[in-house]
Short mmCIF file of C-alpha atoms in Angstrom, two decimals:
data_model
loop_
_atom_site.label_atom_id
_atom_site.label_comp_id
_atom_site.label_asym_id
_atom_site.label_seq_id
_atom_site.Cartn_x
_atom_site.Cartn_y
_atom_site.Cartn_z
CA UNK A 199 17.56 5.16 -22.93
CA UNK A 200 19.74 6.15 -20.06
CA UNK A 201 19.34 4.13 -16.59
CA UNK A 202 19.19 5.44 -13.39
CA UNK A 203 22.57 3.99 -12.62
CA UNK A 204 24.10 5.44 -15.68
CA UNK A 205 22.61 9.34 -15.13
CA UNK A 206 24.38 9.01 -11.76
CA UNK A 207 27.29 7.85 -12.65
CA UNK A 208 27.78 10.77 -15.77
CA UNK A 209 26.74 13.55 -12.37
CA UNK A 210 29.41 11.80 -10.24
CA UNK A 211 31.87 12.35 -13.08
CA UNK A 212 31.39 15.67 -12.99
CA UNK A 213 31.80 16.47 -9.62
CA UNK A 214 34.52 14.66 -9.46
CA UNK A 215 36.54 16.49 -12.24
CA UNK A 216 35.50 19.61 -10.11
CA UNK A 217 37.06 18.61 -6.98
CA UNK A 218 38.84 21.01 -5.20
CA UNK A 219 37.15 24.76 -7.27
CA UNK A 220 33.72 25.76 -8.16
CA UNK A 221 32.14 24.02 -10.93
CA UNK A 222 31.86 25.91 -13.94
CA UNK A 223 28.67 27.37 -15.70
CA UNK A 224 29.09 24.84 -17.90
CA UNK A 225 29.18 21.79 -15.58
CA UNK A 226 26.47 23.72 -13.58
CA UNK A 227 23.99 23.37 -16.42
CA UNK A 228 25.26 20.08 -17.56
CA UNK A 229 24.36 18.65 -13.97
CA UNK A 230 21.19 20.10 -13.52
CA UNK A 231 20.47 18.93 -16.50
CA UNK A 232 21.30 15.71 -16.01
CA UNK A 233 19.00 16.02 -12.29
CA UNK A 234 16.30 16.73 -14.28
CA UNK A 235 17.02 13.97 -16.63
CA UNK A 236 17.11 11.46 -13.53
CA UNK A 237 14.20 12.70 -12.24
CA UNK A 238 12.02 11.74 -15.67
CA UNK A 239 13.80 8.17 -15.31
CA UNK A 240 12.98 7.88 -11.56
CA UNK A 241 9.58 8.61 -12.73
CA UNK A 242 8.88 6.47 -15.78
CA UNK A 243 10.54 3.14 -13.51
CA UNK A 244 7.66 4.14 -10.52
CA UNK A 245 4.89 4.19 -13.19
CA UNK A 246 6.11 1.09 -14.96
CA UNK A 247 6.13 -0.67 -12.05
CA UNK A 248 2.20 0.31 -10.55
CA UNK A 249 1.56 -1.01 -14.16
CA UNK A 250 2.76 -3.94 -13.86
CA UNK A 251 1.14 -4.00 -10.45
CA UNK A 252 -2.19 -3.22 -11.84
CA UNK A 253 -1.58 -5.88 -14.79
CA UNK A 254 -0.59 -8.78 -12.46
CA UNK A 255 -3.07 -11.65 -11.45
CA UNK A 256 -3.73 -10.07 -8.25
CA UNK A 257 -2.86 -6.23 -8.57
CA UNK A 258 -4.01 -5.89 -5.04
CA UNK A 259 -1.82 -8.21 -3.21
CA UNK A 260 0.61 -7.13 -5.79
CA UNK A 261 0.81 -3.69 -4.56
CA UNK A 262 0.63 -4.51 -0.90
CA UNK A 263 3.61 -7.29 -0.33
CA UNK A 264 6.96 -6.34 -1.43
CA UNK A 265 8.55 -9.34 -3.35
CA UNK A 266 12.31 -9.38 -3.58
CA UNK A 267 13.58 -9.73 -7.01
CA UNK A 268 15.47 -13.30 -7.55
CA UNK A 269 19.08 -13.35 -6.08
CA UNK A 270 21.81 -14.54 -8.53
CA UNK A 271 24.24 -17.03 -5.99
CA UNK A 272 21.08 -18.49 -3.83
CA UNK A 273 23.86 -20.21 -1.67
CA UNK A 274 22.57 -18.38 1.84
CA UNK A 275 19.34 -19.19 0.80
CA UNK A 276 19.85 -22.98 0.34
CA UNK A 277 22.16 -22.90 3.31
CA UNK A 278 19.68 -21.15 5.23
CA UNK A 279 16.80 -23.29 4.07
CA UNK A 280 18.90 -26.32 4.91
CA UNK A 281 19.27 -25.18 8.79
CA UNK A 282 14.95 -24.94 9.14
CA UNK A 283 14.86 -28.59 7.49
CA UNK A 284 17.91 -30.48 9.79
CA UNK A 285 18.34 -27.83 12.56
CA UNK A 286 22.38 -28.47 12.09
CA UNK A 287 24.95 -26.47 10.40
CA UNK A 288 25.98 -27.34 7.05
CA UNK A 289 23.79 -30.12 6.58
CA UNK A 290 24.24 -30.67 3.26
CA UNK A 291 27.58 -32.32 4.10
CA UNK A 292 25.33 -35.44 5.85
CA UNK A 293 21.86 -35.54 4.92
CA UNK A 294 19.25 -37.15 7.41
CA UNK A 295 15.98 -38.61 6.49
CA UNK A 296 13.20 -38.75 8.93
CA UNK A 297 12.02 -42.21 9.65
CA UNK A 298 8.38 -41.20 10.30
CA UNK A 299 5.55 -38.29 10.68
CA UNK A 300 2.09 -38.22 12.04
CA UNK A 301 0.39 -35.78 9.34
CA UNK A 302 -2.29 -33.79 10.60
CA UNK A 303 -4.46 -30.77 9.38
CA UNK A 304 -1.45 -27.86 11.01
CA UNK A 305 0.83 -28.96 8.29
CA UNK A 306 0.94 -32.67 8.22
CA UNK A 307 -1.34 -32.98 4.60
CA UNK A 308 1.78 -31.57 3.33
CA UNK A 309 3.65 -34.59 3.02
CA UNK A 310 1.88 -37.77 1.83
CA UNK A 311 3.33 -40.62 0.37
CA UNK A 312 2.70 -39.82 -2.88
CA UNK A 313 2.35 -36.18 -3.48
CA UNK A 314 1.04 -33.61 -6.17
CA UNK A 315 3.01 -30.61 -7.14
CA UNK A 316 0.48 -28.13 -6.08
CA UNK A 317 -0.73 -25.91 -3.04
CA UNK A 318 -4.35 -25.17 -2.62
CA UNK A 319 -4.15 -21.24 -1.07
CA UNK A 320 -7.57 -19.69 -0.22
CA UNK A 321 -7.38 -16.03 -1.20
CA UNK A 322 -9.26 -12.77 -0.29
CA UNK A 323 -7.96 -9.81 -1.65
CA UNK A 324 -7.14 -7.18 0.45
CA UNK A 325 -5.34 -3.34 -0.14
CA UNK A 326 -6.02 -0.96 -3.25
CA UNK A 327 -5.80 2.13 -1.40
CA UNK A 328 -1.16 1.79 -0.44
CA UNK A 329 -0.83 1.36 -4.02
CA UNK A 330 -2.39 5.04 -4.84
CA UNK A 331 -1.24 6.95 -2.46
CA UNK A 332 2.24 8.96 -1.68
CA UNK A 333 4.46 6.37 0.45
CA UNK A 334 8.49 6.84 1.61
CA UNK A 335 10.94 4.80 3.41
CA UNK A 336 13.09 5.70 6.42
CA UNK A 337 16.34 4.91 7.87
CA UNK A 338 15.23 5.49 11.58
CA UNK A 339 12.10 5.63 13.31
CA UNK A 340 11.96 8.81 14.73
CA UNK A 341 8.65 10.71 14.38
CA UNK A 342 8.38 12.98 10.99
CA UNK A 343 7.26 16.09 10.73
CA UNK A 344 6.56 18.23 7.83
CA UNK A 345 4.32 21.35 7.38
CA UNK A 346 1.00 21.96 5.76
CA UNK A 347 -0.83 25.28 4.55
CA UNK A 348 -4.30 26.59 3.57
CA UNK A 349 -4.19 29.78 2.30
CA UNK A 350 -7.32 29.30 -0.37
CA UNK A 351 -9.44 31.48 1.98
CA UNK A 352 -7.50 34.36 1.21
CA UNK A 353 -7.46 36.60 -2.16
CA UNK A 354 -5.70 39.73 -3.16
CA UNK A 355 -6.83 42.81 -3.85
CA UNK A 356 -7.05 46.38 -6.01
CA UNK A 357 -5.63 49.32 -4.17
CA UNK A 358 -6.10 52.72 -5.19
CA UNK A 359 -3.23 54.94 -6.56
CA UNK A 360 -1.11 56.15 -3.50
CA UNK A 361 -3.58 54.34 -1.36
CA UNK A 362 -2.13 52.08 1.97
CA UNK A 363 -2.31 48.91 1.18
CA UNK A 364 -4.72 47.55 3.34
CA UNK A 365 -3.32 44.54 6.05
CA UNK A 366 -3.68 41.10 4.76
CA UNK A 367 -4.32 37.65 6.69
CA UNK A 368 -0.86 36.18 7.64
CA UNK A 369 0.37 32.58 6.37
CA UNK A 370 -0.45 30.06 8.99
CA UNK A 371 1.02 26.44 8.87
CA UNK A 372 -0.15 23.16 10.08
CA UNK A 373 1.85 19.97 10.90
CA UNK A 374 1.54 16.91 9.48
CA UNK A 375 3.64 14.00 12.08
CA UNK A 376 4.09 10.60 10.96
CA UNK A 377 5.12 7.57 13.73
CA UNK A 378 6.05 4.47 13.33
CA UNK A 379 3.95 1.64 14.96
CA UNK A 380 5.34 -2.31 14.83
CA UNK A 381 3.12 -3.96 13.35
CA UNK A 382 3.83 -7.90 13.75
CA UNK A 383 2.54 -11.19 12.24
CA UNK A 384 1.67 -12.66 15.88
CA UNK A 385 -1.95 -11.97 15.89
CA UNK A 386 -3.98 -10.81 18.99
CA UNK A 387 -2.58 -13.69 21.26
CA UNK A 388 0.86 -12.41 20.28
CA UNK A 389 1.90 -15.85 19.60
CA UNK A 390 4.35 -16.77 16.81
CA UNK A 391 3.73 -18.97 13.98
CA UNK A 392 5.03 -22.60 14.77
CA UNK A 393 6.36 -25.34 12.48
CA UNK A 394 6.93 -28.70 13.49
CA UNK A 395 10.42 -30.23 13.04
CA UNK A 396 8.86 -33.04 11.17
CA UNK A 397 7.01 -30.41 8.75
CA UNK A 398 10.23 -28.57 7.98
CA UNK A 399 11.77 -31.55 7.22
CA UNK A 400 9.63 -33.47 5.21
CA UNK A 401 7.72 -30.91 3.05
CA UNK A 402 7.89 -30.79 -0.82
CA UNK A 403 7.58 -27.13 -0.72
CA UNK A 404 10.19 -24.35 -0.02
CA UNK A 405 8.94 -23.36 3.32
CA UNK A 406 10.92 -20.58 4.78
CA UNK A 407 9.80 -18.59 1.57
CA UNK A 408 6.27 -19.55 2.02
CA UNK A 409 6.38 -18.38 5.30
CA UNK A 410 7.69 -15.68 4.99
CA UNK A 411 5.32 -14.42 2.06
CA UNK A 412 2.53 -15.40 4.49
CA UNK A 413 3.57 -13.46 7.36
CA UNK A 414 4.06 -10.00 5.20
CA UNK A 415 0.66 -10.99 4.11
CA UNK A 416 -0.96 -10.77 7.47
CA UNK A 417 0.79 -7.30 8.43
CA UNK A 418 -0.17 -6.17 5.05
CA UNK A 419 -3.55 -7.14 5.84
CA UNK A 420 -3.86 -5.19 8.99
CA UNK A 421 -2.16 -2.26 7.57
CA UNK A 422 -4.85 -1.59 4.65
CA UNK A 423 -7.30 -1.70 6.83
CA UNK A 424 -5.81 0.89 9.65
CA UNK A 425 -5.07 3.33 5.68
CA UNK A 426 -8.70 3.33 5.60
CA UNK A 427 -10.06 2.86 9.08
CA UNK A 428 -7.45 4.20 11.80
CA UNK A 429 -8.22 6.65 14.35
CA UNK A 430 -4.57 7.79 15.28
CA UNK A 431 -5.09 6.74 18.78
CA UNK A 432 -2.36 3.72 19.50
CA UNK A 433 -1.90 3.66 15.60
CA UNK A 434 -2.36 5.33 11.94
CA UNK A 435 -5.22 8.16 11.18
CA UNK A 436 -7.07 6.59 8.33
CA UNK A 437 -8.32 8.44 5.19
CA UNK A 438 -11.74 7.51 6.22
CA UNK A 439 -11.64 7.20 9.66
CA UNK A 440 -14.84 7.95 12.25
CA UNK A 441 -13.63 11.07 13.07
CA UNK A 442 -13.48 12.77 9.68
CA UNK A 443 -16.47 14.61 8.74
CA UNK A 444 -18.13 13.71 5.59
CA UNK A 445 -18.16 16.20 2.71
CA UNK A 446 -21.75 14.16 1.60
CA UNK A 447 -24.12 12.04 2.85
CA UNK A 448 -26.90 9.24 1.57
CA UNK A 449 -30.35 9.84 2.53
CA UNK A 450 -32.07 7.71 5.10
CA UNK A 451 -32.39 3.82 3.64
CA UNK A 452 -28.68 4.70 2.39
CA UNK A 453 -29.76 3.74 -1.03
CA UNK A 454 -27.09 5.16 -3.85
CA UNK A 455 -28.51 7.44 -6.59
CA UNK A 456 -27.23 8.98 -9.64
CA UNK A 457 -27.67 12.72 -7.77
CA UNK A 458 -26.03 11.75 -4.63
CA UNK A 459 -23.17 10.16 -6.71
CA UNK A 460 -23.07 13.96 -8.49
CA UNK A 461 -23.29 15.98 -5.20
CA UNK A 462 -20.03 14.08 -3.72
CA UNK A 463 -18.18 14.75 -7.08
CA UNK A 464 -19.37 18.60 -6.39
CA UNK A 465 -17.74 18.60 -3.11
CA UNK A 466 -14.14 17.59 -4.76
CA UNK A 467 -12.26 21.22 -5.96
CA UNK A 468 -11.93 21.30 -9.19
CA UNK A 469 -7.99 21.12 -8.85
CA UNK A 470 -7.97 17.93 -7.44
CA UNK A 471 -10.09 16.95 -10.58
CA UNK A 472 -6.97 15.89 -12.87
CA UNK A 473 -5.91 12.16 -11.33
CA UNK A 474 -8.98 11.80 -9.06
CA UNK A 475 -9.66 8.22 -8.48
CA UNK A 476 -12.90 6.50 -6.38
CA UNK A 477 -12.19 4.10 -3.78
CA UNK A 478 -14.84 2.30 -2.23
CA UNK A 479 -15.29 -1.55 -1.45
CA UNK A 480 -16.82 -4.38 -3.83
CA UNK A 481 -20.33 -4.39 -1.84
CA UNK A 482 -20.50 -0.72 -2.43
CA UNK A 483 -19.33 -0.95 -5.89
CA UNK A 484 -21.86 -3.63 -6.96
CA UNK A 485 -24.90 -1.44 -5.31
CA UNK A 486 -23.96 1.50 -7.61
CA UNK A 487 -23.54 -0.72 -10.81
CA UNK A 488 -26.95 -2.28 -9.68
CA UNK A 489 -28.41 1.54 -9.83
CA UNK A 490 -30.61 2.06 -13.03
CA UNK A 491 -32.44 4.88 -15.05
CA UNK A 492 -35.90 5.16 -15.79
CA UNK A 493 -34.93 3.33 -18.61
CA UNK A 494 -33.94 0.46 -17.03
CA UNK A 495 -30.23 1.00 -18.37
CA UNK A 496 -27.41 1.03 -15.85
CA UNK A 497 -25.83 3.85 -14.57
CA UNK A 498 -22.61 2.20 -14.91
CA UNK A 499 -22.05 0.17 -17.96
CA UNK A 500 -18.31 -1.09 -17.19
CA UNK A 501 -18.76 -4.05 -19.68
CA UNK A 502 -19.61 -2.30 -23.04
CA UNK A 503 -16.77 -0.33 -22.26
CA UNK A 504 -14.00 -3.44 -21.68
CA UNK A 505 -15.54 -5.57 -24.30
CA UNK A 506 -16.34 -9.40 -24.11
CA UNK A 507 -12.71 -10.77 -23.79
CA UNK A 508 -11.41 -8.57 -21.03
CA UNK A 509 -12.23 -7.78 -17.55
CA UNK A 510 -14.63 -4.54 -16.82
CA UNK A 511 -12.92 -1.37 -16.98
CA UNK A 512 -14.12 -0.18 -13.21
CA UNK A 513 -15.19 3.99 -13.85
CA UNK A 514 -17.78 6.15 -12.45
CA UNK A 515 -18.63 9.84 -13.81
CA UNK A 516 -14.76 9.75 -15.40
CA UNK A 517 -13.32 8.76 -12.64
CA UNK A 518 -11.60 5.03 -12.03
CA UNK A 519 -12.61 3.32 -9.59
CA UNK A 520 -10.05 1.60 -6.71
CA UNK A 521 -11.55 -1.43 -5.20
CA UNK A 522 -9.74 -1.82 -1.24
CA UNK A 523 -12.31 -3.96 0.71
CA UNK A 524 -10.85 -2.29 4.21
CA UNK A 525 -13.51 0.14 3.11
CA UNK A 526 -16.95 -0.37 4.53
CA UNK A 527 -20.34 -1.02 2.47
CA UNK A 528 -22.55 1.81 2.19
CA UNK A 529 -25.19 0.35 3.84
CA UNK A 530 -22.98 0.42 7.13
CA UNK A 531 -24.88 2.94 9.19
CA UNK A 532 -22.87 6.24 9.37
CA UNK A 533 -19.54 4.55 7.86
CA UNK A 534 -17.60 6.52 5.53
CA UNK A 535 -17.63 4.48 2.73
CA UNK A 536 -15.48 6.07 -0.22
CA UNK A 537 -13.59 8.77 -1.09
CA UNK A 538 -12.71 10.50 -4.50
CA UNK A 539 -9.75 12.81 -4.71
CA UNK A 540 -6.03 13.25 -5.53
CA UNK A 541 -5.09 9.87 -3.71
CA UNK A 542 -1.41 10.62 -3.63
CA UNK A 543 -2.30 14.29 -2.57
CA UNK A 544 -4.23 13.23 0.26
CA UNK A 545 -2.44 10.82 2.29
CA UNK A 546 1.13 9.64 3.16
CA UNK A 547 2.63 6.41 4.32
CA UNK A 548 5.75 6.15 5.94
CA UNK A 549 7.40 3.01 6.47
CA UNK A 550 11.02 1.97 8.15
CA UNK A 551 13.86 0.44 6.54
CA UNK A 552 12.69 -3.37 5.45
CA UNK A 553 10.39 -6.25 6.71
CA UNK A 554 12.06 -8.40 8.97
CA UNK A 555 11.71 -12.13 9.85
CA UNK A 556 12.85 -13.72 12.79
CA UNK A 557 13.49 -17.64 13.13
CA UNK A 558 13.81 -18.84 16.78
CA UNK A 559 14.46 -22.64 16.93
CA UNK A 560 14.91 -22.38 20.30
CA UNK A 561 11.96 -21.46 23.00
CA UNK A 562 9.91 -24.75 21.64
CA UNK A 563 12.92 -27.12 20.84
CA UNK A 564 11.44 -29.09 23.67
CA UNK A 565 8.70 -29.52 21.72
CA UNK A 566 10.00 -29.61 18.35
CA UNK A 567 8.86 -26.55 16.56
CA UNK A 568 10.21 -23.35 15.43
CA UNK A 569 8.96 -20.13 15.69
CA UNK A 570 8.76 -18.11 12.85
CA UNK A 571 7.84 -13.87 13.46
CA UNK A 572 7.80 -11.01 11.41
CA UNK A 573 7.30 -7.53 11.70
CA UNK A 574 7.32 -3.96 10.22
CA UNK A 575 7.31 -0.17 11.54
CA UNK A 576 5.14 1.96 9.17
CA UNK A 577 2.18 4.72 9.88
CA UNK A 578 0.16 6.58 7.87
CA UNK A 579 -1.76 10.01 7.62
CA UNK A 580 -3.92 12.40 5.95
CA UNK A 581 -1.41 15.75 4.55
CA UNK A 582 -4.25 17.39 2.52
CA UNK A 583 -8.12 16.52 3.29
CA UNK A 584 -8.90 19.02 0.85
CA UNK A 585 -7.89 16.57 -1.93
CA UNK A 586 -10.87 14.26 -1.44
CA UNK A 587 -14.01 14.06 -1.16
CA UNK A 588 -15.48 11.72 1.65
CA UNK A 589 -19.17 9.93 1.60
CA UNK A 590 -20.67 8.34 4.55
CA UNK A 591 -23.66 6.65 4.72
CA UNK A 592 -26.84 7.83 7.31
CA UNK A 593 -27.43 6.83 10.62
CA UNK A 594 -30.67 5.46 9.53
#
C-alpha cells in the first residue's frame, strides 16, 4: 500500500516533468487520480488512528492530549533536561550532586532515600466529545469564517405547459466564525506551576516531560468542558450550551423513560441517522441503564452484548454511546444533558499551530524555583444544529 509520502511524491513528479506547458490529458487524469488516491490514504491513517484512540487504556485522555511520537537523536532533549536539573549550560561536562533536600508533600516525596520505580497519578477522565467531532489546525490566529445554508424549507415545483414559472425563495447564507482564545495552564490565580531547584535536581523521574504532559492536561481539561458548556461570550459556543433550545425535554422529576429516549431520537432527521452517536455523561448514562421494563429486564443490556471477558459495548436504540463527563447529569434542573447527531457534522474546533511550553528560571531564582507555563489558542462552534438532537432536563 502506497503512503502518503509516496502518492505525493509520484504527483510532484508529474508536475514537474510538465514544467514550463500544460499538462497533458494524460497527466491530467493520472494526477487526479492519484488526488483521489491520497485522499483514501489520508482517510484510512485518520480512522486508524481514533482506533487506536478508542483501543488505548484511556481513549479519553487519549483523544484529548496530543503526544509527540518518540524523536530519534534525543540530544536537545537530554541537553534540555540537563539545564532544569543544574540550571548551567552543558552540564553534563561537570556533574553536581546536591548535598541535601527537605522533602515535603509539593514535590519533596519524590526523592527518598531509597526509592520505588513508580508514580502514583490520580486520574479522572475527562473529553469524549474533541475526539468525534470535525477539528483543523491553523497557521495564524485570525478569526475564520466560513458560510452555512438551510435551504430544507424550500421544495420545487410542477408548472404547467407554457406556464411562468412561479418566483421561488432565494438562497440565504449564514456565517459560521471561529476565534481563537489562549487558553493557559495557570489556573484562576494566573500563577505558573513552580518547581523547586532541589526537586529538579534530585528526582528519579523525567520531569520536564511530566510536566509538560500535565500542563496540556489541564488546558485539555478546560477545553472539553467549554465543547460542551460554552456560551461564546469571552470564549467557545458549546454544543450544549444554555442558550440552545432543546429539541426534547424530560417530564417533571426528570426521570428517563424508554418513550422520552424515542421522542429525542424522533427529533434527529433522518439524514443525520447514518454515524449518529449519543453523548451524555456517566451519571446520565448509568440512570438510563438503571431504566427497566415491566419485565424487570433492562432497557439497555450492554453486557450480553460485550460478553464476560470484555468491557460493555456502550449503545442505546443503535446508536453508540460517547461518554464526555463535561456533560451534565440529567437530573441537573434545565441542563442540556446529551445530544445525538452527526458529531462531526455538528460542530468544529479550530486550534492554532502547536502547544507551547514556556520555562522561566528566572522571576523566582531568588527563591529557587522555576516556572513552568503552557498554553494553547483554539475555539470551537456549532456549523450545523440541525445535525443533533439536544435533551435537557425540566426545571422541576
Amino acid at each position: 500500500m502506497k503512503t502518503i509520502e509516496d502518492i505525493i511524491t509520484e504527483q510532484r513528479s508529474i508536475t514537474n516533468a510538465a514544467e514550463g506547458r500544460n499538462l497533458t490529458d494524460e497527466e491530467a487524469t493520472r494526477y487526479e487520480a492519484l488526488e483521489a488516491e491520497l485522499k483514501a490514504t489520508q482517510r484510512s491513517e485518520e480512522i486508524r488512528k481514533r482506533q487506536a484512540a478508542y483501543e488505548a487504556p484511556n481513549a479519553s485522555l487519549q483523544a484529548a492530549v496530543n503526544v509527540g511520537t518518540v524523536k530519534q537523536d534525543d540530544t536537545l532533549e537530554r541537553a534540555f533536561n540537563a539545564y532544569l536539573r543544574t540550571g548551567q549550560a552543558n552540564s553534563d561536562i561537570s556533574e553536581l550532586r546536591a548535598q541535601g533536600t527537605t522533602p515535603d508533600s509539593a514535590g519533596g516525596y519524590m526523592v527518598p532515600p531509597g526509592f520505588r520505580q513508580k508514580l502514583v497519578e490520580v486520574q479522572k477522565a475527562f473529553g469524549g466529545l474533541a475526539a468525534e467531532i470535525d477539528s483543523w489546525n491553523t497557521d495564524t490566529g485570525n478569526s475564520v469564517e466560513f458560510p452555512s445554508n438551510d435551504d430544507t424549507g424550500n421544495v420545487g415545483q410542477i408548472t404547467g405547459e407554457g406556464s411562468n414559472f412561479a418566483g421561488g425563495s432565494d438562497l440565504t447564507f449564514g456565517t459560521v466564525t471561529l476565534g481563537a482564545w489562549k487558553y493557559t495552564s495557570a489556573g484562576a490565580s494566573n500563577a505558573p506551576l513552580k518547581l523547586s531547584v532541589e526537586l529538579l535536581q534530585d528526582a528519579a523521574f523525567d520531569l520536564n516531560s511530566y510536566v509538560a504532559k500535565k500542563l496540556g492536561e489541564r488546558i485539555a481539561r478546560k477545553q472539553a468542558v467549554d465543547w460542551v458548556t460554552g456560551t461564546g461570550t469571552t470564549l467557545p459556543v458549546g454544543i450544549a450550551n444554555a442558550n440552545l433550545t432543546a429539541n426534547a425535554t424530560l417530564a417533571a422529576g426528570n426521570a428517563i423513560t424508554y418513550a422520552k429516549l424515542l421522542e429525542i431520537e424522533g427529533q434527529l432527521d433522518p439524514a443525520y441517522e447514518q454515524n449518529a452517536k449519543w453523548v451524555m455523561s456517566k451519571a446520565t448514562w448509568q440512570n438510563i441503564r438503571a431504566v427497566v421494563g415491566t419485565d424487570g429486564r433492562p432497557l439497555v443490556q450492554d453486557q450480553a452484548v460485550a460478553g464476560i471477558g470484555s468491557a460493555p459495548t456502550r449503545m442505546l436504540l443503535g446508536y453508540p454511546v460517547v461518554i464526555d463527563q463535561a456533560f451534565p447529569s440529567n437530573t441537573t434542573l434545565s441542563a442540556k444533558f446529551a445530544v445525538l447527531g452527526d458529531l462531526r457534522e455538528a460542530y468544529v474546533i479550530r486550534k492554532v499551530g502547536t502547544p507551547v511550553l514556556m520555562v522561566n528560571p528566572y522571576s523566582s531564582a531568588a527563591t529557587g524555583q522555576v516556572e513552568f507555563t503552557a498554553w494553547e489558542r483554539a475555539d470551537g462552534n456549532i456549523q450545523n444544529r440541525k445535525a443533533y438532537s439536544l435533551a435537557a432536563a425540566n426545571a422541576a
